[in-house]
Amino acid sequence: MAKSKTPTRAANKEVKNLIEDLLKKLHTSEVPEDLPCRGEQINKIEKFLRSVISPNGESSAMYISGVPGTGKTATVQTVVRRLEDEVGPTFKAIYINAMELIDPKEFFVRVYKEITQDSKRVGITTARRHLNLLFQSIDRKRPPIIIMIDELDHMCTKRQELIYDIFNWTTNERARVTVIAIANTLDLPERMLSQRIASRLGSNRLTFEPYTHQQIQSIITARLSDTTAFDDQVVELAGRKVAAISGDLRKAIEILRRAAELALDAKASRVSLEHVQSSIAETQSSIRMGYFQSLSEHGIELFRAATTQVMTTGVEEFRFYELFKHYLSFCAGQGLDGNELIAREIICTLSSMRLIIVAATTAHSHNWWHRKMQLGVPLQEALDFLKSYKNPDSP
Amino acid sequence: MVTALKGREKEFDTICDNVRKAIATSQPITFYLSGLPGTGKTATVYRVIEALSDVTTSVFINCASVNTLKDLTTALISPAESPKKKTRGRPPSLAKIAEALSKPMLVILDEIDHLSSSTLLYSVFRWPQEVSWKLIVIGIANSIDLTERLLPKLKLTIPPITLPFAPYNKDQLKDIIAEKLQDENSMDKTSLELCARKIAAVSGDARSAVRVIKQAKSVTATPTTREVLGVLNSVYASPLSRARLPLQSQVLLAVCLRISNNKKTALTRFALYNAYSKACTELNIPAVKGDDLETAWGNIESQSLASVDKAGRIRLQIDASTARSVIANSHMISQIDDLNL
């Protein structure tokens, strides 16, 4: 008995290890050494940086845009790291994510500290003044500085004086300060920045397009080349699913991770299509669905009434009396005792969940019966909620 | 001898002559320089500082970071204050600072519209008259009528000498580029001319002209007209032409386009989603819901193809033909156009 048990346990353990290993590899913090499908962008950034840090390089600026999960940050950091390995400490690279800053002005302190390697506390204005002076003067001995700003849109203040200062550093050609700005919006310089900043930022743009499903597939397969716990179809399904919506690589990896966890829970030896499908289903069920399940019976009937009202009339807005009419008839069907007070109370609950939006009172709509309302979710979603709702009392 | 910036000889001479005259007669004088970005305002002033260094000292203040009276005074006393030396207590008054000056001082205020209040802006231009003629104020900003618009009262006393910097024309740009590249005379005349003409027609911004040439040079060492034209096109083409959308966002945008054709109804997000799910059923495309749908819409918004205004209405930010080229699927567009949404 004991003898026959040991090998299965060992086999189980092996499978577990296989999938756990997979989970580790799929963690989004794991940035692979080379980035497939981004060769063109890597080349451009590398060329740009090489010209900047070369002995007769000049200050310049670059703007990188792309939707989330398209490898902007990873690419820039990989290229900088590679250059650092190659040429050693002949230049200084500073990476700052503007989202991490509590106050956008902290940026100057961070840059100042990085440059001076000074651990003393320094005020924002002091740091800013010193940086402005430092980058105005020409110091042949100082190595070129590359400043990477991630999530540039978080640096935008109303007067934009912070961004102005930063890009103004790059106008002194001999100061050898280079700024690489990263953000999601394709045309941030045109849309949000004033012309004087756009003139300084220049036209050096690079766009990261959303990944296609073939790209997602090949990236993930490359990452997981030495594991066998995945079928190709599994990766393809996740890739196609994500590429159709956002092309966000992180999402695809997240789906696969969850699928692997499900497989681990189910003690399966491989991650199969079913696991991926249920993982996708999990990501799709929105938080409102949870709210919806927690509604009382009257709440469900009111919501059903609102949905029916929108369906039958085809008009988005409706008034309370129209809703109430439907609600009463649904209540009668369910054997519930509906009345106006309950309905009003529940409308309040529903509107606090944003399942139904109640218009503000106007001079003409003081009367509750004439209050304007509309659904807080798209009609299709509302129908799906109702379809998937299970009455906890019914068998 | 310091010479003027190419194409800015007149402005340079005006400033220098007036300053020298004012110093000779101890008269207060102020200047206001205006012009679009990249027209050489700041560069000209730097040369003025150098040219007048025999008779004046100077302090250059960028008002983007220094914009209160206290900061300004501190900057005036110690333009290159060392980090060690800290000024304690209240800075001395302006009059004291001016008294202590051995030579008149050029106070250059770049991006002067960043100053914290129009009262301060006003008082800055009054310094030479009220404090001392030894302070010579030169304000720099983009808008041409800043002093007239914000400071009409200046007219009552001695108004600043206003110098508008016109955008560079093509000949000036050509000279500027040629000057920048003189060490490496590898540009051929026609491509230089092309670049100068194009930029002069759009903005007259010397920065972008030089940048275009540099970019073209990074492609090949001796750029021909073709390379220069390529760079110019990539600079001036709408960035939206580079946009690429995932399938679901394409469908959403196409539906958006279809509905916005009949102007009768205001298009809200929910109305769009409803129409979208209808279109998906008709076209046999699996419709996405909930958060995924929001993500798909987010793609459209972040590429500024459409936006939602305060009232919740969706507005296309591009014309129909650009939208069609972004969707890049004429079959789907025609299918969706035929639907009755």
XYZ file of C-alpha atoms in Angstrom, chain A residues 39-378:
340
model
C 13.044 45.103 -32.182
C 12.251 48.252 -34.112
C 11.617 50.320 -30.999
C 14.701 48.929 -29.266
C 16.828 49.917 -32.240
C 15.442 53.418 -32.307
C 15.899 54.025 -28.602
C 19.370 52.537 -28.659
C 20.403 54.706 -31.581
C 18.991 57.758 -29.852
C 20.774 57.030 -26.590
C 24.050 56.183 -28.275
C 24.091 59.504 -30.101
C 23.294 61.282 -26.840
C 26.056 59.716 -24.769
C 28.653 59.882 -27.494
C 31.444 62.413 -26.772
C 29.915 65.102 -28.962
C 26.323 64.309 -28.061
C 23.810 67.048 -27.468
C 20.863 67.440 -25.147
C 17.646 66.193 -26.636
C 14.238 64.883 -25.753
C 12.088 61.962 -26.798
C 8.431 61.167 -26.240
C 7.226 57.580 -26.061
C 3.561 56.706 -26.100
C 1.460 53.566 -26.142
C -1.476 51.934 -24.387
C -0.746 50.099 -21.130
C 1.003 46.761 -21.304
C 2.805 47.338 -24.582
C 6.289 47.230 -23.107
C 7.231 50.917 -23.069
C 8.919 50.977 -19.691
C 10.436 47.532 -20.061
C 11.972 48.435 -23.425
C 13.482 51.712 -22.287
C 14.901 50.185 -19.135
C 16.325 47.196 -20.973
C 18.094 49.397 -23.492
C 19.531 51.633 -20.772
C 20.676 48.607 -18.758
C 22.359 47.102 -21.809
C 24.186 50.352 -22.514
C 25.294 50.587 -18.907
C 26.722 47.085 -19.089
C 28.458 47.894 -22.322
C 30.054 51.293 -21.741
C 30.191 51.356 -17.967
C 29.592 54.455 -15.861
C 30.183 57.010 -18.601
C 26.643 58.305 -18.309
C 24.053 58.624 -15.613
C 20.555 57.267 -16.029
C 17.765 58.348 -13.722
C 14.389 56.650 -13.812
C 11.461 58.303 -12.098
C 7.855 57.210 -12.197
C 5.748 60.325 -11.754
C 2.913 58.254 -10.365
C 5.033 57.347 -7.339
C 5.558 60.984 -6.422
C 3.211 62.306 -3.797
C 3.755 65.826 -5.038
C 4.903 66.269 -8.648
C 7.462 68.779 -7.412
C 9.240 65.980 -5.537
C 10.648 65.181 -8.950
C 13.340 67.827 -8.586
C 14.420 66.487 -5.210
C 14.700 62.968 -6.581
C 16.735 64.073 -9.585
C 18.945 66.276 -7.463
C 19.668 63.487 -5.007
C 20.435 61.065 -7.804
C 22.894 63.467 -9.383
C 24.686 64.611 -6.275
C 24.420 61.267 -4.455
C 23.733 63.406 -1.425
C 21.615 61.816 1.268
C 20.969 65.087 3.069
C 17.448 66.419 3.023
C 16.914 69.152 0.497
C 13.902 71.334 -0.126
C 11.983 71.352 -3.368
C 12.792 74.940 -4.304
C 16.454 74.532 -3.474
C 16.745 71.373 -5.516
C 14.970 73.020 -8.392
C 17.161 76.098 -8.352
C 20.330 74.058 -8.215
C 19.211 71.841 -11.054
C 18.313 74.854 -13.175
C 21.730 76.347 -12.532
C 23.506 73.062 -13.027
C 21.935 72.435 -16.411
C 22.491 75.979 -17.592
C 26.204 75.821 -17.056
C 28.391 73.691 -19.228
C 30.548 71.208 -17.396
C 32.686 69.093 -19.659
C 33.614 66.772 -16.827
C 30.070 65.883 -15.887
C 28.883 62.707 -17.570
C 25.763 62.948 -19.771
C 22.541 62.571 -17.842
C 19.523 60.657 -19.065
C 16.303 61.312 -17.218
C 13.417 58.931 -17.834
C 9.999 60.156 -16.716
C 7.321 57.507 -16.668
C 3.644 58.513 -16.646
C 4.432 62.045 -17.770
C 0.767 63.044 -17.592
C 1.045 63.011 -13.805
C 3.556 65.847 -14.007
C 1.036 68.113 -15.694
C 0.044 70.943 -13.442
C -2.277 73.723 -14.452
C 0.472 76.124 -15.382
C 2.749 73.344 -16.608
C 5.751 75.084 -15.119
C 7.240 71.781 -13.928
C 7.260 70.207 -17.349
C 8.479 73.464 -18.815
C 11.485 73.456 -16.508
C 12.296 69.850 -17.296
C 12.193 70.268 -21.030
C 13.915 73.609 -20.806
C 16.996 71.762 -19.550
C 17.254 70.022 -22.877
C 17.425 73.292 -24.819
C 20.992 73.894 -23.725
C 22.686 71.674 -26.270
C 25.996 71.433 -24.487
C 24.534 70.685 -21.070
C 24.019 67.082 -22.173
C 20.765 66.453 -20.416
C 18.391 64.107 -22.148
C 14.799 63.541 -21.210
C 12.800 60.499 -22.241
C 9.149 60.987 -21.394
C 6.744 58.060 -21.345
C 2.943 58.259 -21.277
C -0.122 56.495 -22.596
C -1.640 59.271 -24.623
C -0.563 59.344 -28.227
C -0.774 63.098 -28.672
C -0.138 64.405 -25.179
C 2.237 67.119 -26.443
C -0.379 68.462 -28.832
C -3.308 68.026 -26.513
C -2.109 69.023 -23.079
C 1.149 70.848 -23.348
C 1.408 74.455 -24.384
C 3.281 75.371 -27.516
C 6.410 76.537 -25.756
C 6.846 73.103 -24.209
C 5.998 71.311 -27.442
C 8.661 73.403 -29.170
C 11.203 72.192 -26.629
C 10.014 68.600 -26.627
C 10.453 68.440 -30.366
C 9.326 65.831 -32.785
C 11.223 62.806 -31.598
C 8.296 60.480 -31.059
C 8.006 56.759 -30.723
C 4.752 54.850 -30.568
C 4.258 51.398 -29.094
C 1.333 49.814 -30.836
C -0.935 47.330 -29.081
C 0.293 43.772 -29.555
C -1.459 41.589 -32.108
C -2.499 38.111 -31.065
C 0.407 36.522 -32.953
C 2.809 38.773 -31.074
C 1.303 37.988 -27.696
C 1.465 34.318 -28.519
C 5.088 34.377 -29.593
C 6.158 36.470 -26.602
C 4.534 34.127 -24.126
C 5.812 31.031 -25.878
C 9.300 32.479 -25.823
C 9.028 33.092 -22.117
C 7.758 29.615 -21.424
C 9.917 27.802 -23.934
C 11.195 25.237 -21.469
C 7.941 24.222 -19.856
C 5.486 21.722 -21.187
C 2.571 22.466 -18.924
C 0.887 24.618 -21.562
C -0.659 23.734 -24.887
C -0.178 26.104 -27.766
C -3.923 26.462 -28.097
C -4.123 27.665 -24.527
C -1.771 30.518 -25.225
C -3.514 31.271 -28.479
C -6.891 31.555 -26.810
C -5.619 33.987 -24.199
C -3.741 35.939 -26.859
C -6.706 36.277 -29.162
C -8.977 37.250 -26.349
C -6.706 40.039 -25.164
C -5.608 41.276 -28.591
C -9.224 41.883 -29.555
C -9.759 44.222 -26.638
C -6.600 45.978 -25.629
C -3.423 44.250 -26.781
C -2.220 44.494 -23.199
C 0.389 41.826 -22.619
C 0.016 42.045 -18.851
C -3.654 41.069 -19.141
C -2.818 38.026 -21.223
C -0.235 36.921 -18.697
C -2.681 37.537 -15.894
C -5.241 35.283 -17.557
C -2.690 32.526 -17.972
C -1.506 32.883 -14.411
C -5.003 32.534 -13.110
C -5.536 29.531 -15.386
C -2.410 27.925 -13.984
C -3.639 28.538 -10.464
C -6.937 26.945 -11.317
C -5.125 23.973 -12.765
C -3.081 23.718 -9.601
C -6.208 23.783 -7.465
C -7.835 21.119 -9.584
C -4.654 19.027 -9.357
C -4.563 18.786 -13.142
C -1.304 17.857 -14.802
C -1.572 20.416 -17.568
C -3.230 23.730 -18.058
C -6.083 23.044 -20.408
C -8.447 25.147 -22.454
C -11.163 24.847 -19.826
C -8.943 26.438 -17.221
C -8.255 29.372 -19.489
C -11.898 29.745 -20.301
C -12.930 29.853 -16.676
C -10.078 32.236 -15.971
C -11.348 34.550 -18.702
C -14.870 34.248 -17.333
C -13.574 35.256 -13.921
C -11.892 38.374 -15.213
C -15.023 39.359 -17.048
C -17.513 39.142 -14.230
C -17.647 42.730 -13.170
C -17.939 44.020 -9.664
C -21.473 45.177 -10.309
C -22.456 41.549 -10.772
C -21.552 41.013 -7.142
C -23.685 43.950 -6.104
C -26.483 42.618 -8.157
C -26.432 39.224 -6.493
C -26.791 40.913 -3.144
C -29.998 42.743 -4.045
C -33.266 41.961 -2.317
C -36.138 40.431 -4.225
C -37.843 43.771 -4.536
C -34.605 45.232 -5.795
C -34.396 42.616 -8.517
C -37.973 43.255 -9.560
C -37.423 46.998 -9.697
C -34.319 46.544 -11.787
C -36.178 44.133 -14.046
C -38.928 46.700 -14.375
C -36.455 49.391 -15.346
C -34.818 47.118 -17.926
C -38.184 46.164 -19.374
C -39.189 49.790 -19.578
C -36.059 50.657 -21.559
C -36.460 47.572 -23.754
C -40.096 48.204 -24.653
C -39.890 51.929 -25.278
C -36.351 52.058 -26.649
C -35.874 55.351 -24.831
C -33.155 55.556 -22.206
C -34.924 57.853 -19.815
C -38.075 56.969 -17.986
C -40.097 58.364 -15.130
C -40.831 56.808 -11.799
C -44.530 56.196 -12.475
C -43.710 54.216 -15.612
C -41.235 52.138 -13.652
C -43.678 51.639 -10.838
C -46.334 50.275 -13.191
C -43.984 47.558 -14.425
C -42.714 46.908 -10.948
C -46.215 46.259 -9.571
C -47.016 43.761 -12.272
C -43.696 41.919 -11.748
C -44.319 41.837 -8.011
C -47.719 40.347 -8.581
C -46.093 37.672 -10.719
C -43.640 36.791 -7.969
C -46.210 36.907 -5.208
C -44.598 39.926 -3.617
C -46.380 42.803 -2.043
C -45.052 45.906 -3.728
C -45.896 49.418 -2.683
C -44.636 52.912 -3.291
C -42.668 53.269 -0.078
C -40.658 50.105 -0.635
C -40.044 51.088 -4.233
C -38.743 54.523 -3.267
C -36.486 53.107 -0.617
C -35.035 50.552 -2.983
C -34.554 53.098 -5.710
C -32.278 54.892 -3.273
C -30.282 51.690 -2.714
C -30.046 51.036 -6.424
C -28.921 54.562 -7.167
C -26.231 54.359 -4.478
C -24.936 51.288 -6.351
C -25.237 53.224 -9.608
C -27.420 50.489 -11.056
C -30.074 53.109 -11.649
C -29.284 56.791 -12.054
C -31.830 59.230 -10.679
C -31.816 62.669 -12.219
C -31.457 65.663 -9.952
C -34.656 67.444 -8.985
C -35.672 70.303 -11.173
C -38.466 72.779 -10.696
C -40.832 70.527 -12.616
C -39.906 67.219 -11.064
C -40.484 67.817 -7.384
C -43.113 65.213 -7.620
C -41.552 61.787 -7.103
C -43.791 60.236 -9.675
C -42.261 62.368 -12.365
C -38.623 61.980 -11.385
C -36.502 61.082 -14.404
C -34.345 57.991 -14.191
C -32.154 55.840 -16.339
C -30.248 52.578 -16.147
C -26.774 52.829 -14.690
C -25.397 50.001 -16.813
C -25.598 49.354 -20.539
